[in-house]
Tab-separated table of C-alpha atoms in Angstrom:
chain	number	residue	atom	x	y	z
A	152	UNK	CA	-61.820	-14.546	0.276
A	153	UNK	CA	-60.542	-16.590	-2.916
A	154	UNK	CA	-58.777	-13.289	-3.989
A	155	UNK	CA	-57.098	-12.915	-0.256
A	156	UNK	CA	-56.024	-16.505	-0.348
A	157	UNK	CA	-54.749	-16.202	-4.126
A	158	UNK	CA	-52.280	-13.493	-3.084
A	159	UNK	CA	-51.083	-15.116	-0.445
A	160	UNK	CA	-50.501	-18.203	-1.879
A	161	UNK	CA	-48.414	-16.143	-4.233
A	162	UNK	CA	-46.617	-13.932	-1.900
A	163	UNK	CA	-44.993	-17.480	-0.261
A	164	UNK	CA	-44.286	-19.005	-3.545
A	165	UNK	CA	-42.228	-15.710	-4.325
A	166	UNK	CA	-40.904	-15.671	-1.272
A	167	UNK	CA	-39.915	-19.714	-1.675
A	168	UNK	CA	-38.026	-18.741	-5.042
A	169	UNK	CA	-36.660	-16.054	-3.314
A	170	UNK	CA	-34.826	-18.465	-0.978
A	171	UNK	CA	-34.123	-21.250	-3.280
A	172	UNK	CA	-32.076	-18.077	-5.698
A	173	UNK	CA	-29.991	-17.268	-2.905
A	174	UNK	CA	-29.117	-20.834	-1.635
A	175	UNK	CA	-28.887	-21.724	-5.238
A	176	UNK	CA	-26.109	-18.493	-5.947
A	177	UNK	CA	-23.990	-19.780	-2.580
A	178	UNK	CA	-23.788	-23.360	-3.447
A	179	UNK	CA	-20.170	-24.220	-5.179
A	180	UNK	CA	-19.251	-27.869	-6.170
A	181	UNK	CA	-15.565	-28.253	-5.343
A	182	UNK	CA	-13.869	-31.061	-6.692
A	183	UNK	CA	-10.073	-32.545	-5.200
A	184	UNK	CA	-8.139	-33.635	-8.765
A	185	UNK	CA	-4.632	-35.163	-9.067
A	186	UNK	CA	-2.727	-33.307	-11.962
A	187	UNK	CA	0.883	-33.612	-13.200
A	188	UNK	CA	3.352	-30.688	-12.968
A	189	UNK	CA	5.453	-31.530	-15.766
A	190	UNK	CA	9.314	-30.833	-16.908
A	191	UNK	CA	10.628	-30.363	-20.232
A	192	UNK	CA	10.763	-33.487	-22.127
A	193	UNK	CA	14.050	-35.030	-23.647
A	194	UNK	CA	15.952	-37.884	-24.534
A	195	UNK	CA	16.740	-40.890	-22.055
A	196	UNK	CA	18.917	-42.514	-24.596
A	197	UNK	CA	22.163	-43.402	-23.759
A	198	UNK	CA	24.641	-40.750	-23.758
A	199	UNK	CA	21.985	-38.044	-22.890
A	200	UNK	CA	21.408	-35.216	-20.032
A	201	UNK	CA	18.533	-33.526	-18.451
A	202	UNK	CA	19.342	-30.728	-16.689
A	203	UNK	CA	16.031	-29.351	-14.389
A	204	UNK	CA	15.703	-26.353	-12.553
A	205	UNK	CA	12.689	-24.059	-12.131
A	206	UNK	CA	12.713	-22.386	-15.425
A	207	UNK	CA	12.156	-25.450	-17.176
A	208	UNK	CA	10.253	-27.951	-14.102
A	209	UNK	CA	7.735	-25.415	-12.044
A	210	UNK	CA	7.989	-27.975	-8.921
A	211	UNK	CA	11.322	-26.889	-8.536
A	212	UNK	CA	11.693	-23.694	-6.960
A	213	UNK	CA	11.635	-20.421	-8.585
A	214	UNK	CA	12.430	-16.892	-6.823
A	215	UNK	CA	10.818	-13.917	-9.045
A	216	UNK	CA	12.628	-11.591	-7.043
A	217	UNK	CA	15.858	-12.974	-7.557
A	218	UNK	CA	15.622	-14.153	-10.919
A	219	UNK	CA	17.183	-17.531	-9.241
A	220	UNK	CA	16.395	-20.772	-9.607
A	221	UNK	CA	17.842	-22.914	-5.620
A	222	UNK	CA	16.710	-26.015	-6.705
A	223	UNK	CA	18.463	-28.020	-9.655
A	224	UNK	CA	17.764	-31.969	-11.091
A	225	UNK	CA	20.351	-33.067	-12.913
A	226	UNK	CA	20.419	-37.081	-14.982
A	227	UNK	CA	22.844	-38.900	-17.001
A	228	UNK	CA	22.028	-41.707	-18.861
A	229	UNK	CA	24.824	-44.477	-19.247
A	230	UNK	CA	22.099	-46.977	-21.646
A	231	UNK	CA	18.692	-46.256	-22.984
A	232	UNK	CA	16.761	-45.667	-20.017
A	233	UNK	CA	19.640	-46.376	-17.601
A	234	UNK	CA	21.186	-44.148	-14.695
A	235	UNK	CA	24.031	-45.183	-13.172
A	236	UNK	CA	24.819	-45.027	-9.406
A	237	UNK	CA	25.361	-41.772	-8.565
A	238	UNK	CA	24.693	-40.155	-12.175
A	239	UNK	CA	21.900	-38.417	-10.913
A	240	UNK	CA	21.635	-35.722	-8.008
A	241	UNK	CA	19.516	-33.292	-6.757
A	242	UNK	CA	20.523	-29.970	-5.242
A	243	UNK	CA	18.718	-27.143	-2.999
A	244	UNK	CA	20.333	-24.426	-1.890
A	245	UNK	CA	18.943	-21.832	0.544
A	246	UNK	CA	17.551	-18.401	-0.917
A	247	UNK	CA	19.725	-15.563	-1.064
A	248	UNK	CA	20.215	-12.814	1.276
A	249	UNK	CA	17.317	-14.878	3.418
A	250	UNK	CA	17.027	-13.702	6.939
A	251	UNK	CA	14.592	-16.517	7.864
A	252	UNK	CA	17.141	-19.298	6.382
A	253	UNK	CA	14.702	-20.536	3.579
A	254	UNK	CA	15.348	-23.534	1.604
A	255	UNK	CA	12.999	-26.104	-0.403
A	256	UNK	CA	13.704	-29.668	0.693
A	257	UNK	CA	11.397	-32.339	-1.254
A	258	UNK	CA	8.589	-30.396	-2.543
A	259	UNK	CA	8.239	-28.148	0.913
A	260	UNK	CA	9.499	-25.116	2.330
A	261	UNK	CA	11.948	-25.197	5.433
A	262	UNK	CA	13.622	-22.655	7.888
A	263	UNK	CA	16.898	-23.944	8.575
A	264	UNK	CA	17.673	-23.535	12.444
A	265	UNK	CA	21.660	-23.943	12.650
A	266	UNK	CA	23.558	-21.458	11.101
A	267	UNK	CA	26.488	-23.644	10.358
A	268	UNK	CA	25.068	-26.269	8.726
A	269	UNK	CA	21.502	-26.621	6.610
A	270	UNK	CA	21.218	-30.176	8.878
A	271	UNK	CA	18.204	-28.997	10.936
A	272	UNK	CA	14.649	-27.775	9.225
A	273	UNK	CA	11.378	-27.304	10.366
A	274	UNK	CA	8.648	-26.970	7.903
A	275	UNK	CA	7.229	-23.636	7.093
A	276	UNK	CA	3.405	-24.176	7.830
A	277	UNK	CA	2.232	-20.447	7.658
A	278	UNK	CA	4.614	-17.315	6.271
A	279	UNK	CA	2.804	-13.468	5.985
A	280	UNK	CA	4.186	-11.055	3.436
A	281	UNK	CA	4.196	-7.387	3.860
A	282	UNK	CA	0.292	-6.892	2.276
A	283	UNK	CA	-1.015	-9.866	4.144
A	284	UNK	CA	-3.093	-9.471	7.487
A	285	UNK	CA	-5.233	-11.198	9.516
A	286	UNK	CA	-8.051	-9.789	11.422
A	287	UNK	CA	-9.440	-10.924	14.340
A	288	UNK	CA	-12.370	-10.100	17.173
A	289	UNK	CA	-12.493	-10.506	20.925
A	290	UNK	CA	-13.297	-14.848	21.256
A	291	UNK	CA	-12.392	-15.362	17.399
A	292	UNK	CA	-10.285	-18.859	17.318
A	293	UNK	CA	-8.114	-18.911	14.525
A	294	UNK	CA	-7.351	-22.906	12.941
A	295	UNK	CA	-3.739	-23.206	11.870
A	296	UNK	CA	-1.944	-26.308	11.238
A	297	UNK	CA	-0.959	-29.073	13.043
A	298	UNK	CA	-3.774	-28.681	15.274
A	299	UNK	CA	-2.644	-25.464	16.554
A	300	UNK	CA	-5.026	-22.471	17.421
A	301	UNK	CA	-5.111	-18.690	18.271
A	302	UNK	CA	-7.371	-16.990	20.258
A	303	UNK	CA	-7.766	-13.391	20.751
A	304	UNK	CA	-8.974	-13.370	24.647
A	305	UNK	CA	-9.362	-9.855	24.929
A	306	UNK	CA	-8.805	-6.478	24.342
A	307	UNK	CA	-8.242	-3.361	27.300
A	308	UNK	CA	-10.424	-0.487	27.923
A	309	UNK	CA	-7.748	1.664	26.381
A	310	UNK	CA	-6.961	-0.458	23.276
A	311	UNK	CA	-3.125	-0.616	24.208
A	312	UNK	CA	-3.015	-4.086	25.240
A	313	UNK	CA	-4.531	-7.960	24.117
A	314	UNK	CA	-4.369	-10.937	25.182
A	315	UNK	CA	-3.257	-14.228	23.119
A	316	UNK	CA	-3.530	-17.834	23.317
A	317	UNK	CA	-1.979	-20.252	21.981
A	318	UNK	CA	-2.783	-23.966	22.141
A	319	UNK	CA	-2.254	-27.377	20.109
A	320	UNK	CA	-4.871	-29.998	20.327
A	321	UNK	CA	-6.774	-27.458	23.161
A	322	UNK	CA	-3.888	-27.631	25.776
A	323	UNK	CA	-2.168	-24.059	26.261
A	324	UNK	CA	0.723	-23.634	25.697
A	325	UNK	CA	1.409	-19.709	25.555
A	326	UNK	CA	-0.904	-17.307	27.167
A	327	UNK	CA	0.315	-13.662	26.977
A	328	UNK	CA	-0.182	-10.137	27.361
A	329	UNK	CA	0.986	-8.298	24.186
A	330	UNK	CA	1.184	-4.410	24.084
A	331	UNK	CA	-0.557	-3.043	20.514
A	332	UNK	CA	2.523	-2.684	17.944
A	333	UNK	CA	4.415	-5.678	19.947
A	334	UNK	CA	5.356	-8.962	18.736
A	335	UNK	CA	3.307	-12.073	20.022
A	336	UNK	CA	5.601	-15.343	19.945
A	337	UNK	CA	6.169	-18.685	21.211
A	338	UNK	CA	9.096	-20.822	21.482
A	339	UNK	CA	10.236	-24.411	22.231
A	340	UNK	CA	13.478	-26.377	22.463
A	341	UNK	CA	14.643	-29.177	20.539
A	342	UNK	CA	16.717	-32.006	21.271
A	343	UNK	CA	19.816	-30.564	19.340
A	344	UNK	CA	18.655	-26.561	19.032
A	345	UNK	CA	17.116	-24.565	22.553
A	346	UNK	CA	14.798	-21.538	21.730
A	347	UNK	CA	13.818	-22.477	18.822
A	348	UNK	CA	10.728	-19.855	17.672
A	349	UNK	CA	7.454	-21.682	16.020
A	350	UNK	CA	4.728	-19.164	16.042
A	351	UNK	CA	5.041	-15.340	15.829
A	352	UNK	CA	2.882	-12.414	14.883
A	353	UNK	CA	2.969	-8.674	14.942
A	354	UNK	CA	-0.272	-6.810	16.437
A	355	UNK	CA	-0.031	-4.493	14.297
A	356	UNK	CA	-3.446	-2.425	14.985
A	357	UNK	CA	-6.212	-2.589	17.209
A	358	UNK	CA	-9.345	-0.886	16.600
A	359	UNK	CA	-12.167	-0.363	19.469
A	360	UNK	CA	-15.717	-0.151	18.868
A	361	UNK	CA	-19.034	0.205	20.807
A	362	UNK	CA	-20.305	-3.178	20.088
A	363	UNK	CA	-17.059	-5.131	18.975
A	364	UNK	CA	-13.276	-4.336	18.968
A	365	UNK	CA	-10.641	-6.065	16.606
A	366	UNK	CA	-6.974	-6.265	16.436
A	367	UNK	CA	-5.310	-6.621	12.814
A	368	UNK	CA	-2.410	-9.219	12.999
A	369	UNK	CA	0.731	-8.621	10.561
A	370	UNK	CA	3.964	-11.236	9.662
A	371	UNK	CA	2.398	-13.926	10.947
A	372	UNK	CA	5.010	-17.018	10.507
A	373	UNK	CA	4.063	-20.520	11.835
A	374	UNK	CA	7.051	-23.682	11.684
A	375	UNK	CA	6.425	-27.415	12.421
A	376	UNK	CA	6.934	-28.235	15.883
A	377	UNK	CA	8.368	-31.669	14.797
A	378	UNK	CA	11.911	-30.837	13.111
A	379	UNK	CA	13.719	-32.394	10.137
A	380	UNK	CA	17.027	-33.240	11.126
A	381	UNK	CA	19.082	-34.869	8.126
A	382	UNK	CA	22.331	-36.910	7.943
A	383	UNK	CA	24.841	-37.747	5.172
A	384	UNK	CA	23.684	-41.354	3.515
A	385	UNK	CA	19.832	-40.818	4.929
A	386	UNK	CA	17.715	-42.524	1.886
A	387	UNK	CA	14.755	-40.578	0.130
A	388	UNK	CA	13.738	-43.470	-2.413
A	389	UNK	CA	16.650	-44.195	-4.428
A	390	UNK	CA	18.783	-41.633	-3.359
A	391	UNK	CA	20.829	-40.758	-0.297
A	392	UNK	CA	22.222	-37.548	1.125
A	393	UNK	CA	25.910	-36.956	-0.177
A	394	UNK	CA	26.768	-33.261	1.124
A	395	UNK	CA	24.990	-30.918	3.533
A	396	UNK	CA	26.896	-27.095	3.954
A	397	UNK	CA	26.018	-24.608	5.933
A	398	UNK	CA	23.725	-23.357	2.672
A	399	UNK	CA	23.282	-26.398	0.426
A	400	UNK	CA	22.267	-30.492	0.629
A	401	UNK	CA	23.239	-32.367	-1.916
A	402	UNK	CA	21.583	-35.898	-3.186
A	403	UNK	CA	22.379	-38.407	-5.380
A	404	UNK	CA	20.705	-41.907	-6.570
A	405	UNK	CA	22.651	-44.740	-4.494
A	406	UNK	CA	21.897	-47.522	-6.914
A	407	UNK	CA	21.494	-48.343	-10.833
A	408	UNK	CA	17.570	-46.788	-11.837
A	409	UNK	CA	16.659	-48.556	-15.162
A	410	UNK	CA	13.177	-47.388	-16.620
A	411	UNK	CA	12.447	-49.523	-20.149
A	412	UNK	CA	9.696	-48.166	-22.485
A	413	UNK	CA	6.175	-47.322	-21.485
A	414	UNK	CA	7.257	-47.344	-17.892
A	415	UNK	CA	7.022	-45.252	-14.796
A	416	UNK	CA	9.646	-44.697	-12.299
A	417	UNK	CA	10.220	-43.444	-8.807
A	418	UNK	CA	13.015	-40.615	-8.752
A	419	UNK	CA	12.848	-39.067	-5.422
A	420	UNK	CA	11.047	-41.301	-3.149
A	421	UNK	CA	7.265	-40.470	-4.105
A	422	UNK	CA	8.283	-36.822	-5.167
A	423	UNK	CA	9.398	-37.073	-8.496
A	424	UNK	CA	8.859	-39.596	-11.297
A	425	UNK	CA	10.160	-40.552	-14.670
A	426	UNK	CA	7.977	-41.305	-17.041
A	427	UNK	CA	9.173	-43.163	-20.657
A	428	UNK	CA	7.181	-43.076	-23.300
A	429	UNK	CA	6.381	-46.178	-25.245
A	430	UNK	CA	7.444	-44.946	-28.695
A	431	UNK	CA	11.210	-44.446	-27.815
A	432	UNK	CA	13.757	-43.470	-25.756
A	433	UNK	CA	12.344	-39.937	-24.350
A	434	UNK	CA	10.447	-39.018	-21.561
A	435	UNK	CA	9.446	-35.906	-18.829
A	436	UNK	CA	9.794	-35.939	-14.919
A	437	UNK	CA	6.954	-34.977	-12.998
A	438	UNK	CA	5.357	-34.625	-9.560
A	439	UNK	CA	1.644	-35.209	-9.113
A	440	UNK	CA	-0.758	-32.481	-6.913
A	441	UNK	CA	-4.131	-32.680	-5.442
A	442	UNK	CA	-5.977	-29.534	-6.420
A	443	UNK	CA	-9.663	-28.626	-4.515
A	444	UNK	CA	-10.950	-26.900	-7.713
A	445	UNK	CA	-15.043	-25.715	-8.308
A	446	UNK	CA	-16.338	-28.308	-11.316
A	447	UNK	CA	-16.307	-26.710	-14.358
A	448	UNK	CA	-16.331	-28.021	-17.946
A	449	UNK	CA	-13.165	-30.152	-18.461
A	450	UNK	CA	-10.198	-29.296	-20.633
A	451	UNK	CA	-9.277	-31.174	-23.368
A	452	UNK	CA	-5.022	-32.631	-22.713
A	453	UNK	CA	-2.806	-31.227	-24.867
A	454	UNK	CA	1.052	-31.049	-24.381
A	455	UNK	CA	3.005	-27.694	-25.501
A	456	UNK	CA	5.045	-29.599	-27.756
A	457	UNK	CA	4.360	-30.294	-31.313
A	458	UNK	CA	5.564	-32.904	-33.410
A	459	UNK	CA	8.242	-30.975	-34.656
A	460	UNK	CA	9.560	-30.967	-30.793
A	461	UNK	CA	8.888	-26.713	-30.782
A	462	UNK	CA	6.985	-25.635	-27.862
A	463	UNK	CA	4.531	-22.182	-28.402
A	464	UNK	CA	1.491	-20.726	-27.059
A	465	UNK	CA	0.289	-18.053	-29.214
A	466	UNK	CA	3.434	-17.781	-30.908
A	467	UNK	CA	4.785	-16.924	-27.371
A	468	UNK	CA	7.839	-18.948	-26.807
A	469	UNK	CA	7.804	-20.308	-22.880
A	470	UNK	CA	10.273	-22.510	-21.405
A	471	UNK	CA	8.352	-24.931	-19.734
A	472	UNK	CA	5.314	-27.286	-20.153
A	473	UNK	CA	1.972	-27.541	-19.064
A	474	UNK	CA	-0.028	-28.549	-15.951
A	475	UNK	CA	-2.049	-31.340	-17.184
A	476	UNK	CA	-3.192	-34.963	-16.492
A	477	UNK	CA	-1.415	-35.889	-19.929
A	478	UNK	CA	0.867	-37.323	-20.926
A	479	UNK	CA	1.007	-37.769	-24.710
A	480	UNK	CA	3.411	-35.616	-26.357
A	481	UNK	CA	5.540	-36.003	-28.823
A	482	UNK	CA	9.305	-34.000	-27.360
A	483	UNK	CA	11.251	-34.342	-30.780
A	484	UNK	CA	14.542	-32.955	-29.483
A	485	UNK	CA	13.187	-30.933	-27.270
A	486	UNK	CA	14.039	-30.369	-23.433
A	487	UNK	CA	17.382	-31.518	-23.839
A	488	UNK	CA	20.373	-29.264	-21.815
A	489	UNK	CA	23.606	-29.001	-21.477
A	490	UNK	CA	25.399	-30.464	-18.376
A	491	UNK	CA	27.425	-27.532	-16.929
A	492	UNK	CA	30.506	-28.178	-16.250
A	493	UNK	CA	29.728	-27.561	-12.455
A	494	UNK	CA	27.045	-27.357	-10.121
A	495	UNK	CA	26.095	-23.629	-10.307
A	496	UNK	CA	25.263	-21.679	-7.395
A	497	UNK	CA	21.809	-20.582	-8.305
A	498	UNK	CA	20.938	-20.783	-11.835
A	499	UNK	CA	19.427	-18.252	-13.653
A	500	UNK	CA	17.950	-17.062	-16.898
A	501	UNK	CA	16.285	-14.539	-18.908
A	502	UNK	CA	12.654	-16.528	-19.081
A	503	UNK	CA	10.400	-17.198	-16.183
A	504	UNK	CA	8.862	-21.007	-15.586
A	505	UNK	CA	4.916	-20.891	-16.328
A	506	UNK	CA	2.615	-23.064	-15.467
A	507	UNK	CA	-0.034	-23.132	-17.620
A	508	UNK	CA	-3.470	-25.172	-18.339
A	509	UNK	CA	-4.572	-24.810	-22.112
A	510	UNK	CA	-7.298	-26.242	-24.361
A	511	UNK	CA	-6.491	-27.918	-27.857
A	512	UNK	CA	-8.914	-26.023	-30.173
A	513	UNK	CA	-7.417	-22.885	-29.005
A	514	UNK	CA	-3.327	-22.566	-27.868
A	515	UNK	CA	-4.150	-19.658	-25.655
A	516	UNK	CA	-4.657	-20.150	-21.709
A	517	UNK	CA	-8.036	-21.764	-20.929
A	518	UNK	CA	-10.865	-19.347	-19.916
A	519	UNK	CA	-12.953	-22.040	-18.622
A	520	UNK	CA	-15.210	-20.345	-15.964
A	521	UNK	CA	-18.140	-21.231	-13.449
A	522	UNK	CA	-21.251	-19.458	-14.578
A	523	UNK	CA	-21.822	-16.192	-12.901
A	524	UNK	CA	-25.245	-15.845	-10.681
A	525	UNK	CA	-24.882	-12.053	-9.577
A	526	UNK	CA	-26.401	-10.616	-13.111
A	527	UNK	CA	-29.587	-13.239	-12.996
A	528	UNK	CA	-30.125	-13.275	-9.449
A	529	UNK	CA	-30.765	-9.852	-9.631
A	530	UNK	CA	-33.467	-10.138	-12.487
A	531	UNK	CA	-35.282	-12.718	-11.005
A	532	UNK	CA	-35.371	-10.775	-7.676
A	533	UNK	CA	-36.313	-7.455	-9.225
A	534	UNK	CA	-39.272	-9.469	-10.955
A	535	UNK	CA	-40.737	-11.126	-8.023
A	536	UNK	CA	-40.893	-7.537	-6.806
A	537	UNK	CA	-42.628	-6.460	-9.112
A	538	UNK	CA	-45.068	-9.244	-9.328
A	539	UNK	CA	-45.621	-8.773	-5.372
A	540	UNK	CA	-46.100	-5.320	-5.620
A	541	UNK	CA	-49.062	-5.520	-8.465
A	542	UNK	CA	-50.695	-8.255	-6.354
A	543	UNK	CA	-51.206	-5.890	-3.453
């Protein structure tokens, strides 16, 4: 009887730890932390440029494919710590050879809806590349943004046909028929632009099965449904719109921006900031992000620069700094560039902007990693097996 009661007694503790493993394994700890994406740094004495793009800033944009940077910062300082009206501007230009009309506009990525000027944008929410897919079963809702959701009704006997629905905050608004190999979309009209498209995908495959059937979705694109629409002299913090082409938009700062030392400073509305340092006349722009990261063992700050104002990482020259809550590093003359002598149309160069998170005993990139379950959830498994199967 004793014996009977000692095994079982065991066989639900093992059983117990079995569960607690496995809940144990799944749990993650995710964490939302503000960091700085940081440009070069240089001198904001009087007389001195910066010149940004995305080699040397990673918030502005960089195209791999094109070798091209479209966005461009550019700052003149008249005094120490002193830009003049209309010494500063920022420039984005839409990406080459783009059928969709891309262009980065504050931080976000835009389709631009008249061809004849870039005056019209609505906000890229969702954009599938050629590898990307989305699969989906018969009742599946799908969550996209803006409160908008897909649902794959159903699929026909003969797998040739689903339906699709589309609705934003559960009100329909497209409910279609779509043959497999077709294009599912849905359109809307603006107060300046009819027809304008903001959700498309291709059903690319559908697959029928005894219990379940599913239908693989391809180039899915999703735009804002509330448009952009910008005018010459609209204000985004300090500066105003100066120029918009049928490719380009053009800002500059509409009044005097003074930063003294030790100070912070609004560039582009909340976009972009200044920062000074407190020792002198240099400082590094930045834009701040909220990252949902797993906890893991923090990173000590360190800045790429040196005291000697060289920038390395593993005796690997890179041409832009670090993404890091720090800022405590010492630029020498570093960062500074030359102010061409006009606004190119895309710049480029041979290096690639990195960002990069690194740890101060060690220049190389950080291999901080969350500890891996798989190898000792499988011990501790395989010995409660064992210790079930000798108590039998």
């Amino acid at each position: 009887m004793h014996k009977t009661i000692g095994k079982h007694n065991i066989n639900r503790l093992a059983c117990l730890l079995a569960v607690t493993l496995l809940l144990t394994s799944c749990i993650t700890i995710v964490n939302a932390k503000t960091v700085k994406v940081r440009g070069t740094p240089g001198s904001v004495e009087a007389g001195s440029t910066m010149f940004l793009d995305g080699f040397n800033f990673p918030e502005l944009i960089y195209r791999i494919g094109d070798d091209l940077s479209y966005e461009w910062l550019n700052i003149s300082f008249a005094k120490n710590g002193t830009i003049n009206k209309g010494d500063a501007s920022y420039t984005t230009k839409l990406y080459k050879k783009s059928p969709k009309r891309e262009i980065m506009f504050m931080g976000s990525k835009y389709h631009s809806l008249d061809l004849e000027n870039a005056d019209t944008l609505t906000e890229i929410l969702k954009s599938y590349g050629s590898d990307d897919e989305k699969t989906m079963s018969v009742g599946d809702i799908w969550e996209l943004d803006h409160n908008y959701t897909l649902t794959l009704v159903g699929i026909d006997h003969n797998g040739e046909k689903v339906t699709m629905e589309l609705a934003k905050n559960s009100d329909v608004v497209e409910f279609t028929v779509v043959g497999s190999g077709d294009t599912f979309e849905y359109k809307t009209d603006f107060e300046s632009v009819d027809d304008v498209l903001l959700f498309t995908c291709k059903v690319d495959t559908v697959l029928l099965g005894t219990n379940s059937s599913i239908v693989i979705l391809k180039t899915v694109r999703h735009y804002s449904d509330t448009p952009l629409i910008l005018n010459t002299e609209d204000e985004f913090g300090d500066f105003e719109i100066t120029s918009i082409t049928n490719d380009t938009i053009e800002m500059k700062n509409s009044k005097t921006i003074s930063c003294s030392l030790d100070r912070t400073i609004d560039l582009l509305d909340d976009w972009i900031k200044l920062k000074v340092s407190s020792k002198g006349y240099w400082g590094y722009v930045y834009s701040e992000e909220t990252l949902e990261c797993p906890e893991c063992q923090e990173c000590p700050e360190v800045s790429l620069v040196d005291e000697s104002g060289s920038a390395s990482i593993n005796s690997t020259r890179v041409n832009t700094t670090l993404l890091t809550s720090s800022n405590n590093a010492e630029p020498g003359s570093a960062g500074i560039a030359k102010v061409p002598d006009k606004t190119p149309d895309a710049t480029t160069k041979p290096e690639q902007a990195t960002k990069l998170a690194t740890v101060e005993n060690d220049s190389g990139i950080s291999q901080s990693a969350l500890p891996g379950f798989g190898a000792e959830l499988m011990i501790c498994m395989f010995t409660i097996l064992l210790i079930i199967i000798r108590r039998k």
